Amino acid sequence: MVEMPKNDLQGTLELLVLKSLAQMGELHGYGIALHIQRASDEMLRVEEGSLYPALHRMEQDGWLRSGWKVTETNRKAKYYKLTNAGQKQLQEAEQSFEQLVKGVRALLRYA
Amino acid sequence: MSIFSRVANTFSSSKLTQDVEAELKAHIEMRIADNLAAGMTPEEARRDARLRFGNPRVMGERTAAVDTSMLLESMVRDARYAARQLRKSPAFMITAALTLMLGIGANVVVFGVLNAAILRPLEVPDADRLHMILHHPYGYDSQSYPDFLDWKERNSTFSAMAAYRIRPMGLSIGSAAYKCWVEQVSTNYFDVLGATPAFGRFFHASDEHGANSAPYIVLSDGFWRSHFAANPGIVGATVDLNEHPFTVIGVAPRWFHGIDLFIWPDFWMPAIDEQLVGEDTLQHRFSHNLWVFGKLNSDVTPQQATEDLNSIARELAKENPATDDDLSARLVKPGFFGDTVAAARPFLLAVMVLAALVLLAACTNLASLFAARTADRSRELAIRLAIGSSRWRLLRQMLSEAILISLIGGAAGTVCAAVLLGSLSQWQPFGEFPIHVTVMADARVYIVALALAVCSGLVFGLLPMRQVWSSDSAQVMKGNADSRIRFRRFAFRDLLLGVQIVLCSLLVTASLVALRGMQHSLNAPLGFNPEGVVLAETDLHMTGHSAEAAARIQKRMLGEVAHIPGVTAVGIIDNTPLGTGGSSTAVFREGTTDFRASNSPFVSKFFSVSPSYFVAAGTRLLGGRAFTEQDDVHAPRVAIVNQTFVHKLLGAAIPIGRRFLLPDKQQYEIVGVVEDGKYDSLAEAPGAALFFPLTQAPTSDTTLVVRAALPSVEVVPPLIRTLGNIDPKLPFTIESWHDALAFVLFPARVATAVLGAMGVLAAMLAVTGIFGMAMYSVSKRLRELGIRVALGAQRFQLMRSALEKPVVLLLGGTAIGMLCGVAASTLLAQIVYDATPRDPMVLGGVVGGMTFLGAFATWIPTRRALRIDPSRLLREQ
C-alpha cells in the first residue's frame, strides 16, 4: 500500500481527483475518496481532509465546477464535476505522470 | 495584522467558512454512517472517521484560505508585491509618480477653478430659476431704475425681479471712517433670493414708502465679525453712511454674498435711500447702473421670458423714445458683474484643454516609462511565463503596480493642488475690492482627480502589456530579444515621445506669446504716463460734503498738495482711465434735434478734470488749449476731446472751435485735442473720449493725480498728512498708478502666469521624456555601440546613431507644436494685448528653448555613449 504524502506530489493528488471525476462523472469529496480507494484496489489511500484544499484550488483554476445536492441517503453534500479546462488538464497531467513513471522506472533499472 | 486581512477575515468567517464547514462535516458524517453500517460501535466509527480525515479544523482553514486567496487578501498580497517591486527600482517609481503628480495636480487646480467659476451652482434656493436680465450690447448692459420698475411691473414670466448695484461708501464708526463696499438693492432683494437673516431682520418691499424711507442696513457676516467684533448687540444700533445715520437691522448668514461670483459686499442698503448718501441717479431712465435679475416662473422657459421682456422693451421704446430707443433684453446665468465671466469662459476652457494636454504629456511619459521597464523585465517575465505562470497572473501584477503608482502620484498631485487652491482662496487679487476667489476643492474635484489618476495610470501603464501578451518566451530568453518586433515597438514609443514634444512646444509657444503680449501691454501707449505718479482716490460724499463744498475742498487739495516737496504737478480727475469707474455718453452732431440713441453717431467715454490734469497725467495736448480757471459755470460749455473723437465727429476737419451736443441737449465747444489712450482695457480698439472742466461738471468722485520727481515712498507720507489736514475723516485709497493698473493687467497677468506654469510643466515633462528615451536607447545598444567603437567608429558617427532618433523627433515635434501654437494664438489675442506669434522674439525663443531642452536632456546619454570603453563592455556582457 502506498500512503499518499500530504503536500508533496500535489500533481499526483490532482491527477487522481481529475481521473476519478472523469470516470464517475459527478462526485462529492467523500465519493472521490472512496473511489480512489476502491479503484486502486485499496492500494492508494489519501488523507481525506487534504482533498478539500485541493478541490477548492482546482475549482479556482477553473478545472472543476461544484454545486450543492442531496445524496441518496438524503444528506446535503457538495458535488464536483470536470469542466472542459479540467478535461484538458487531465490529459496533460496523465502524460506528465507517464513520463515521471517512465523516468523513475528507468532510474530504478539503471544498472 | 493589516486592515485588509482583518476585512478578509470578517468576510471569510461568515458565508465562506460556513460553506466549507458544512462540506467537511458532511464528509465525516457520511464516513461515520458507513462505518456504523459496517458494524462498528459509534465510538469506533467516529474515531476511525476522524483518523482518516485528519484534523478537520486545520483542513477547514486551509480550504477556506484557498477560497479567500482570490479576494481581498490576494489584492493585499498583490499590492505588497507591487510595492516591493517598485522599491527595488526607486528611480522608476519616483519618476513615474512625479510625472503623474504634475499632470494630475495641474488638472485638479484648473478644474477646481473651472468648477468654482462656471460649474458650481449659486448657493441660494432655486438657483436654476435665477437669471440676470442684461441690456443687449456688452459693456453697456446694466439697467436703469425706471426701466427696472417697468420690467418688473409689466412682465408675465418672472415670479419676482430685483435689482442691485455695488459701490464704495464711507462708514463712520466713532471718529474713524472706513471705505466699505455696499450693495444698494431693491427692497425685495433678500426675498427674491430666498435668504433669511442669521439674526435681526432683513428689509422687505413693505418697508418701502417712497424715496429715503428705509434708512436700514444689513451687515454681512464677515464685516460684522471684522468691524463689530461679532457683537450681536449691534442690531438696532445706528451707524453713519457718508455722514448720514442708518440703523443696523440684521446680519446676513455666513454663506450669503448675493449672486455675483467671488464678490463679498460688506453690507446691503435699500437703493431707494441713495439721496441720503449723496447720489441721485434712480429717477433717470438714461442712467444705466443697476444689475437686474429675476426668478422665472417654474413653467416658463428662458426663451419665452426673453420674448416677453423684448416686447416690453418695444413698448418702452415707444413711450420713452429719447432714452429707451435701443432697449432690449437678454438672459444670462448670474456670474461675475453680469456676464463678464462669459468672456473669460473660452479662456478657462482653453486652459482646461491645456491642462488636459499636460496630463496627456505626463501619460505619454508614463507609458514610455512603463514600456521601457517592461522591456527591461522582458526576460524575467518570459521566464515566469515559461515556468507556468499564467499571462493573467502577470497582467494582474503589472496592473497592481500601475494602480499603486497612479494612486501615489494622484494623491500627491491632489494634495499639492488642494494646497494651491487653498492659498488661491485666501488671495485677494485687488486689495481695494471685496473679491474673494473662493475656489476650495469640493467632492466633485476630488472625484475627478481620483478618476483621472486611476484612468491615466491604468491605460498608459498597461499599454506596454501588449509586449508581454505577444512575446514568445523562448525568443526572449535566448537574449537576442525581440529583434523581430523591435522596429514596431520603438515606433510606438517614438510616437508617444513625438506627441509629447509637440505638446511641449505648443505650450512653450503659447506662454511666450502671452509673455510678450504682457511685455507689450506694459509699454503700450496708454494716453498717459503712469511712471512716477501716485493716485489718491476718494469720494467726497463719504464724509457728507455737498457739491459746492466738494469744489472748494478739491481746490484746496490741489493747492496744498502742489506744495509737497518733490511734487511737480497735481491734477484731479473723477475716475482715472483704465480704472474701474468711468461712464459713457452718446454724442450728437451740431444742429441735431432728434436725441434718440439711434441718432447718435458714436458713444464716448467722459471724464471731469481739473485744468492741471493733463500735465500731471502726462497726456499730450496736440492742439488748442487746456482748461483754465475761467471755464466756470458762467462761461460757455467747453470740452477737450481725443483724436478718435475728432475723427468720428468731424473726419479730417480742424476741430478747435467746433461744437457737438450731448443727451442733456447742451452745446459744447471743443477747445483742445489730446492724444488717444486706453480707457477700459488694454486690448480695446481706439475709442472716443472727452474731458469736461471740473468747474463745469462738478463731481464728488475725486482722484488726485500727483506727479513727483521723488520715489513714491517719500511722497506718500506727506501726501497723507496734507490730505488729513484738509478732512481728517475722509478715507483715501493711495497707491502708485502702476499698482492701480493691476485691475486691467489682471487678465493678462493671469493668462501669462497660467500659460507660463503650463509651459514649465510641459518642458519638465518633455525633458524627462527625451532624457528617458535617449538614455534607454543608449543603454539598450551599449553592446552594439561598443563593438562599433572597437571597430574604429568615429565619435560623431557614434553620437549620430545613438541620438539620431531623439533629435529628429525633437525637431519635427517642435515645428508641429509651433504651428499649433500659432493657430492657438488667435484665441489668446482676446485676452492678452497684442498677442501675436509672428514675432521673431517668440519664434526664436521657442526654437532656442526647445533646443536647449533637447541638449539638456540628451547631455548625459550622449556622454555615456561617448565614454563607452569597448574592452570593458565586451568583457562584461
Coordinates of C-alpha atoms in Angstrom, one line a residue, chain B residues 292-752:
Chain B
V292 CA -31.4 93.3 -12.6
F293 CA -32.2 89.7 -12.0
G294 CA -35.4 87.7 -11.7
K295 CA -36.8 84.3 -10.8
L296 CA -38.5 82.6 -13.6
N297 CA -42.0 81.1 -13.2
S298 CA -41.5 77.4 -13.0
D299 CA -43.4 76.7 -16.2
V300 CA -41.6 79.3 -18.3
T301 CA -38.5 78.8 -20.4
P302 CA -35.8 81.4 -20.6
Q303 CA -36.7 81.8 -24.3
Q304 CA -40.3 82.7 -23.6
A305 CA -39.2 85.1 -20.9
T306 CA -36.7 86.8 -23.3
E307 CA -39.5 87.3 -25.8
D308 CA -41.8 88.7 -23.1
L309 CA -39.2 91.2 -22.0
N310 CA -38.3 92.3 -25.5
S311 CA -42.0 93.0 -26.3
I312 CA -42.0 95.2 -23.2
A313 CA -38.8 96.8 -24.4
R314 CA -40.5 97.7 -27.7
E315 CA -43.4 99.3 -25.7
L316 CA -40.9 101.2 -23.6
A317 CA -39.0 102.4 -26.7
K318 CA -42.3 103.9 -28.0
E319 CA -43.1 105.5 -24.7
N320 CA -39.6 106.9 -24.0
P321 CA -38.0 107.3 -27.4
A322 CA -35.2 109.5 -26.1
T323 CA -33.8 107.0 -23.6
D324 CA -35.2 103.6 -24.3
D325 CA -34.8 103.7 -28.1
D326 CA -32.4 100.8 -28.3
L327 CA -33.7 98.9 -25.2
S328 CA -33.6 95.1 -25.4
A329 CA -33.1 92.2 -23.0
R330 CA -31.2 89.0 -22.9
L331 CA -31.0 86.5 -20.1
V332 CA -27.7 85.1 -18.7
K333 CA -26.9 83.0 -15.8
P334 CA -25.7 85.1 -12.8
G335 CA -21.9 85.3 -12.8
F336 CA -19.3 88.0 -12.3
F337 CA -20.7 91.5 -13.0
G338 CA -23.3 90.4 -15.5
D339 CA -21.6 88.0 -17.8
T340 CA -18.1 89.3 -17.5
V341 CA -17.0 85.7 -16.8
A342 CA -18.7 84.6 -20.0
A343 CA -15.9 86.5 -21.8
A344 CA -13.3 84.5 -19.8
R345 CA -15.1 81.2 -20.4
P346 CA -13.3 80.4 -23.7
F347 CA -10.1 81.2 -21.9
L348 CA -10.9 79.0 -18.9
L349 CA -11.9 76.2 -21.2
A350 CA -8.8 76.6 -23.3
V351 CA -6.8 76.4 -20.1
M352 CA -8.6 73.2 -19.2
V353 CA -7.7 71.8 -22.6
L354 CA -4.1 72.8 -22.0
A355 CA -4.2 71.1 -18.6
A356 CA -5.6 68.0 -20.2
L357 CA -2.7 68.2 -22.7
V358 CA -0.2 68.4 -19.9
L359 CA -1.8 65.4 -18.4
L360 CA -1.6 63.7 -21.8
A361 CA 2.0 64.6 -22.0
A362 CA 2.5 63.2 -18.5
C363 CA 0.7 60.0 -19.5
T364 CA 2.8 59.5 -22.6
N365 CA 5.8 59.9 -20.4
L366 CA 4.3 57.3 -18.1
A367 CA 3.6 54.9 -21.0
S368 CA 7.1 55.1 -22.3
L369 CA 8.5 54.6 -18.7
F370 CA 6.4 51.5 -18.3
A371 CA 7.3 50.4 -21.8
A372 CA 11.0 50.7 -21.0
R373 CA 10.5 48.9 -17.7
T374 CA 8.6 46.1 -19.3
A375 CA 11.3 45.8 -22.0
D376 CA 13.9 45.6 -19.3
R377 CA 12.0 43.0 -17.5
S378 CA 11.0 41.1 -20.6
R379 CA 13.5 38.3 -19.7
E380 CA 12.1 37.9 -16.2
L381 CA 8.6 37.9 -17.5
A382 CA 9.5 35.4 -20.1
I383 CA 11.0 33.1 -17.6
R384 CA 7.9 33.3 -15.4
L385 CA 5.7 32.5 -18.3
A386 CA 7.9 29.5 -19.2
I387 CA 7.7 28.1 -15.7
G388 CA 3.9 28.1 -15.9
S389 CA 2.8 31.5 -14.6
S390 CA -0.4 32.4 -16.4
R391 CA -0.4 35.6 -18.5
W392 CA -3.4 36.8 -16.5
R393 CA -1.3 36.4 -13.3
L394 CA 1.5 38.6 -14.9
L395 CA -1.1 41.1 -16.1
R396 CA -2.6 41.3 -12.7
Q397 CA 0.7 42.0 -11.1
M398 CA 1.6 44.8 -13.6
L399 CA -1.9 46.1 -13.0
S400 CA -1.3 46.4 -9.3
E401 CA 2.0 48.2 -10.0
A402 CA 0.3 50.6 -12.3
I403 CA -2.6 51.3 -9.8
L404 CA -0.1 51.7 -7.0
I405 CA 1.8 54.3 -8.9
S406 CA -1.3 56.1 -10.1
L407 CA -2.6 56.3 -6.6
I408 CA 0.6 57.6 -5.2
G409 CA 1.0 60.1 -8.0
G410 CA -2.6 61.1 -7.9
A411 CA -2.7 61.5 -4.1
A412 CA 0.5 63.7 -4.2
G413 CA -0.9 65.8 -7.1
T414 CA -4.2 66.3 -5.3
V415 CA -2.6 67.3 -2.1
C416 CA -0.4 69.9 -3.9
A417 CA -3.5 71.1 -5.8
A418 CA -5.6 71.4 -2.7
V419 CA -2.8 73.5 -1.0
L420 CA -2.6 75.7 -4.1
L421 CA -6.4 76.1 -4.3
G422 CA -6.4 76.9 -0.6
S423 CA -3.9 79.7 -1.0
L424 CA -5.9 80.9 -4.0
S425 CA -8.9 81.2 -1.8
Q426 CA -7.0 83.3 0.7
W427 CA -5.8 85.6 -2.1
Q428 CA -7.4 89.0 -2.7
P429 CA -6.2 89.9 -6.2
F430 CA -7.3 93.6 -5.8
G431 CA -6.9 94.7 -2.2
E432 CA -9.3 97.5 -2.8
F433 CA -12.2 95.4 -4.0
P434 CA -14.3 92.9 -1.9
I435 CA -13.2 90.0 -4.1
H436 CA -12.5 86.6 -2.7
V437 CA -11.6 83.9 -5.1
T438 CA -13.4 81.1 -3.3
V439 CA -12.2 78.0 -5.1
M440 CA -11.9 75.4 -2.4
A441 CA -11.9 72.0 -3.9
D442 CA -15.1 70.1 -3.3
A443 CA -16.1 66.4 -3.6
R444 CA -16.5 66.8 -7.3
V445 CA -13.0 68.0 -7.7
Y446 CA -11.6 65.0 -5.7
I447 CA -13.7 62.5 -7.6
V448 CA -12.4 63.9 -10.9
A449 CA -8.8 63.7 -9.5
L450 CA -9.2 60.1 -8.5
A451 CA -10.8 59.1 -11.8
L452 CA -8.0 60.9 -13.7
A453 CA -5.3 59.3 -11.7
V454 CA -6.6 55.7 -12.0
C455 CA -7.6 56.0 -15.6
S456 CA -4.3 57.5 -16.8
G457 CA -2.3 55.1 -14.6
L458 CA -4.2 52.1 -15.9
V459 CA -4.5 52.9 -19.5
F460 CA -1.0 54.1 -20.0
G461 CA 0.6 51.7 -17.6
L462 CA -0.9 48.8 -19.4
L463 CA -0.2 49.8 -22.9
P464 CA 3.1 48.1 -22.8
M465 CA 1.4 44.9 -21.7
R466 CA 0.9 44.1 -25.4
Q467 CA 4.5 43.3 -25.4
V468 CA 4.1 40.6 -22.7
W469 CA 1.0 39.3 -24.4
S470 CA 2.6 38.8 -27.7
S471 CA 6.1 37.9 -26.6
D472 CA 7.5 34.5 -27.4
S473 CA 9.2 33.4 -24.2
A474 CA 11.8 31.2 -25.9
Q475 CA 12.9 34.0 -28.2
V476 CA 13.2 36.5 -25.4
M477 CA 15.2 34.2 -23.1
K478 CA 17.7 33.5 -25.8
G479 CA 18.6 37.1 -25.3
N480 CA 18.7 38.3 -28.8
A481 CA 15.5 39.6 -27.7
D482 CA 12.9 40.8 -30.0
S483 CA 14.9 41.9 -33.0
R484 CA 11.9 40.9 -35.0
I485 CA 9.4 43.2 -33.2
R486 CA 11.8 45.9 -32.1
F487 CA 11.0 48.1 -35.1
R488 CA 7.3 48.2 -34.3
R489 CA 7.6 48.7 -30.6
F490 CA 10.0 51.5 -30.9
A491 CA 7.8 53.2 -33.4
F492 CA 5.1 53.2 -30.7
R493 CA 7.4 54.7 -28.2
D494 CA 8.6 57.2 -30.7
L495 CA 5.0 58.3 -31.4
L496 CA 4.4 58.9 -27.7
L497 CA 7.5 61.0 -27.4
G498 CA 6.7 62.9 -30.6
V499 CA 3.3 63.8 -29.2
Q500 CA 4.9 65.0 -26.0
I501 CA 7.3 67.2 -27.8
V502 CA 4.6 68.7 -29.9
L503 CA 2.6 69.5 -26.7
C504 CA 5.6 70.9 -25.0
S505 CA 6.5 73.2 -27.9
L506 CA 2.8 74.2 -28.2
L507 CA 2.7 75.2 -24.5
V508 CA 6.1 77.0 -24.7
T509 CA 4.9 78.9 -27.8
A510 CA 1.7 79.9 -26.0
S511 CA 3.4 81.0 -22.9
L512 CA 6.0 83.0 -24.8
V513 CA 3.3 84.7 -26.8
A514 CA 1.5 85.6 -23.6
L515 CA 4.7 86.8 -22.0
R516 CA 5.5 89.0 -25.0
G517 CA 2.0 90.4 -25.0
M518 CA 2.3 91.2 -21.4
Q519 CA 5.5 93.0 -22.0
H520 CA 3.9 94.9 -24.9
S521 CA 1.0 95.9 -22.8
L522 CA 3.3 97.3 -20.1
N523 CA 4.9 99.5 -22.8
A524 CA 1.7 100.2 -24.7
P525 CA 0.7 103.8 -25.4
L526 CA -1.8 104.4 -22.7
G527 CA -2.5 108.0 -23.4
F528 CA -0.9 108.9 -20.1
N529 CA 2.3 108.1 -18.3
P530 CA 1.9 106.2 -15.0
E531 CA 5.6 106.4 -14.2
G532 CA 6.3 108.5 -11.1
V533 CA 2.6 109.1 -10.3
V534 CA 0.8 108.5 -7.1
L535 CA -3.0 108.4 -7.1
A536 CA -5.1 109.3 -4.1
E537 CA -8.7 108.3 -4.6
T538 CA -11.8 109.2 -2.6
D539 CA -15.4 110.2 -2.8
L540 CA -16.2 113.4 -1.0
H541 CA -19.7 112.2 -0.4
M542 CA -18.2 109.8 2.1
T543 CA -17.9 112.5 4.7
G544 CA -21.1 114.2 3.6
H545 CA -19.7 117.2 1.7
S546 CA -22.2 118.9 -0.6
A547 CA -21.3 119.7 -4.2
E548 CA -20.3 123.3 -3.6
A549 CA -18.2 122.2 -0.6
A550 CA -16.6 119.5 -2.8
A551 CA -15.4 122.0 -5.3
R552 CA -13.9 124.1 -2.6
I553 CA -12.2 121.1 -1.0
Q554 CA -10.8 119.9 -4.3
K555 CA -9.3 123.3 -5.0
R556 CA -7.7 123.3 -1.5
M557 CA -6.3 119.9 -2.1
L558 CA -4.8 120.9 -5.4
G559 CA -3.2 123.9 -3.9
E560 CA -1.8 122.2 -0.8
V561 CA -0.6 119.0 -2.5
A562 CA 1.3 121.1 -5.1
H563 CA 3.4 122.4 -2.2
I564 CA 4.6 119.0 -1.1
P565 CA 8.4 118.8 -1.8
G566 CA 9.2 116.9 -4.9
V567 CA 5.7 117.2 -6.4
T568 CA 6.0 118.6 -9.9
A569 CA 2.3 118.6 -10.9
V570 CA -1.0 117.6 -9.5
G571 CA -4.4 117.3 -11.1
I572 CA -7.8 115.9 -10.4
I573 CA -9.9 113.5 -12.4
D574 CA -13.2 111.9 -11.3
N575 CA -12.2 108.4 -12.4
T576 CA -8.8 107.5 -13.9
P577 CA -8.7 105.9 -17.3
L578 CA -8.1 102.2 -17.1
G579 CA -9.6 102.4 -13.6
T580 CA -12.8 100.7 -12.7
G581 CA -15.2 103.6 -12.9
G582 CA -15.9 105.9 -15.8
S583 CA -19.1 106.4 -17.8
S584 CA -20.1 106.8 -21.4
T585 CA -22.5 109.1 -23.2
A586 CA -24.0 109.3 -26.7
V587 CA -22.6 112.2 -28.7
F588 CA -24.7 114.2 -31.3
R589 CA -23.7 116.4 -34.1
E590 CA -24.2 120.1 -34.1
G591 CA -27.8 121.0 -35.1
T592 CA -29.4 117.8 -34.0
T593 CA -32.9 117.9 -32.7
D594 CA -33.5 114.2 -32.5
F595 CA -31.9 113.0 -29.3
R596 CA -32.8 109.3 -29.6
A597 CA -29.8 107.0 -29.0
S598 CA -30.1 105.6 -32.5
N599 CA -29.5 109.0 -34.0
S600 CA -26.1 109.3 -32.3
P601 CA -23.1 108.7 -34.5
F602 CA -21.0 107.3 -31.7
V603 CA -20.6 106.9 -27.9
S604 CA -17.8 108.5 -26.0
K605 CA -16.2 108.0 -22.6
F606 CA -16.3 111.2 -20.5
F607 CA -14.3 112.5 -17.6
S608 CA -14.2 115.6 -15.4
V609 CA -10.7 117.0 -14.9
S610 CA -9.0 120.0 -13.3
P611 CA -7.0 122.3 -15.6
S612 CA -3.7 120.8 -14.5
Y613 CA -4.8 117.1 -15.0
F614 CA -3.2 116.7 -18.4
V615 CA 0.2 117.9 -17.2
A616 CA 0.0 115.7 -14.1
A617 CA -1.1 112.6 -16.1
G618 CA 1.4 113.2 -18.8
T619 CA -1.3 113.3 -21.5
R620 CA 0.0 115.2 -24.5
L621 CA -2.1 118.2 -25.7
L622 CA -2.0 118.0 -29.5
G623 CA -3.8 121.2 -30.3
G624 CA -5.9 124.0 -28.8
R625 CA -5.6 124.8 -25.1
A626 CA -6.0 123.2 -21.7
F627 CA -8.8 124.3 -19.4
T628 CA -8.4 127.4 -17.3
E629 CA -10.0 128.8 -14.2
Q630 CA -12.2 130.9 -16.4
D631 CA -14.0 127.8 -17.8
D632 CA -16.6 128.0 -14.9
V633 CA -20.3 127.7 -14.7
H634 CA -20.8 131.2 -16.1
A635 CA -18.7 130.6 -19.2
P636 CA -19.8 128.7 -22.3
R637 CA -19.6 124.9 -22.1
V638 CA -16.2 123.6 -23.3
A639 CA -14.6 120.2 -23.7
I640 CA -11.3 118.7 -24.6
V641 CA -11.6 115.6 -26.8
N642 CA -9.2 112.9 -28.1
Q643 CA -8.1 112.2 -31.7
T644 CA -10.6 109.4 -32.2
F645 CA -13.4 111.6 -31.0
V646 CA -12.4 114.2 -33.6
H647 CA -12.1 111.6 -36.3
K648 CA -15.5 110.2 -35.6
L649 CA -17.2 113.5 -35.3
L650 CA -15.5 115.6 -38.0
G651 CA -13.3 113.4 -40.1
A652 CA -10.3 115.4 -41.1
A653 CA -11.7 118.8 -40.4
I654 CA -10.0 121.2 -38.0
P655 CA -11.7 120.5 -34.6
I656 CA -10.9 123.6 -32.5
G657 CA -13.9 125.8 -32.1
R658 CA -16.3 123.2 -33.5
R659 CA -19.3 122.2 -31.4
F660 CA -21.2 119.0 -30.5
L661 CA -24.3 118.1 -28.4
L662 CA -24.9 115.6 -25.6
P663 CA -28.2 114.0 -24.5
D664 CA -28.7 116.9 -22.0
K665 CA -29.2 119.0 -25.2
Q666 CA -26.4 121.3 -24.2
Q667 CA -23.9 122.5 -26.7
Y668 CA -20.2 122.0 -26.1
E669 CA -17.3 123.7 -27.8
I670 CA -14.1 121.8 -28.5
V671 CA -11.2 123.9 -27.1
G672 CA -8.4 121.3 -27.2
V673 CA -7.4 117.9 -28.6
V674 CA -5.3 115.3 -26.7
E675 CA -3.7 112.1 -27.7
D676 CA -5.7 108.8 -27.8
G677 CA -5.4 106.4 -24.9
K678 CA -6.7 103.2 -23.4
Y679 CA -9.8 103.7 -21.2
D680 CA -11.4 100.3 -20.4
S681 CA -8.9 97.6 -21.3
L682 CA -5.6 97.3 -22.9
A683 CA -6.8 95.1 -25.7
E684 CA -9.6 97.6 -26.8
A685 CA -9.7 99.3 -30.1
P686 CA -9.1 103.1 -30.0
G687 CA -12.2 104.7 -28.5
A688 CA -13.6 108.3 -28.3
A689 CA -13.1 110.2 -25.0
L690 CA -14.0 113.7 -23.9
F691 CA -13.0 115.7 -20.9
F692 CA -15.1 118.4 -19.1
P693 CA -13.6 121.0 -16.8
L694 CA -14.3 120.1 -13.2
T695 CA -15.8 123.6 -12.7
Q696 CA -18.5 123.0 -15.3
A697 CA -19.1 119.3 -14.5
P698 CA -18.6 119.0 -10.7
T699 CA -18.2 115.6 -9.1
S700 CA -17.6 114.2 -5.7
D701 CA -15.5 111.3 -7.1
T702 CA -12.0 112.6 -6.7
T703 CA -8.8 111.1 -7.8
L704 CA -5.7 113.2 -7.1
V705 CA -3.0 112.6 -9.8
V706 CA 0.3 113.5 -8.1
R707 CA 3.4 113.6 -10.3
A708 CA 6.6 113.7 -8.3
A709 CA 10.3 113.7 -9.0
L710 CA 10.9 111.7 -5.8
P711 CA 10.1 108.0 -5.3
S712 CA 6.6 107.3 -4.1
V713 CA 7.7 106.2 -0.6
E714 CA 8.9 109.7 0.0
V715 CA 5.8 111.4 -1.4
V716 CA 3.1 109.3 0.2
P717 CA 3.6 110.2 3.9
P718 CA 3.5 114.0 3.4
L719 CA 0.5 113.4 1.0
I720 CA -1.4 111.5 3.7
R721 CA -0.6 114.3 6.2
T722 CA -1.7 117.1 3.9
L723 CA -5.0 115.4 3.0
G724 CA -5.5 114.5 6.7
N725 CA -5.3 118.2 7.5
I726 CA -8.0 119.1 5.0
D727 CA -10.5 116.5 6.2
P728 CA -9.3 114.0 8.9
K729 CA -12.2 111.7 8.4
L730 CA -12.1 111.3 4.7
P731 CA -10.9 107.8 3.7
F732 CA -8.4 107.7 0.8
T733 CA -7.0 104.9 -1.3
I734 CA -3.4 105.8 -2.1
E735 CA -1.3 103.8 -4.5
S736 CA 1.0 104.3 -7.4
W737 CA -0.6 104.5 -10.8
H738 CA 1.3 101.3 -11.7
D739 CA -0.3 99.4 -8.9
A740 CA -3.7 100.9 -9.7
L741 CA -3.4 99.3 -13.2
A742 CA -3.4 95.9 -11.6
F743 CA -7.1 95.5 -12.5
V744 CA -6.7 95.9 -16.2
L745 CA -3.5 93.9 -16.3
F746 CA -5.1 91.2 -14.3
P747 CA -6.4 89.0 -17.2
A748 CA -3.1 89.3 -19.0
R749 CA -1.2 88.6 -15.8
V750 CA -3.3 85.5 -15.1
A751 CA -3.0 84.3 -18.6
T752 CA 0.8 84.7 -18.5

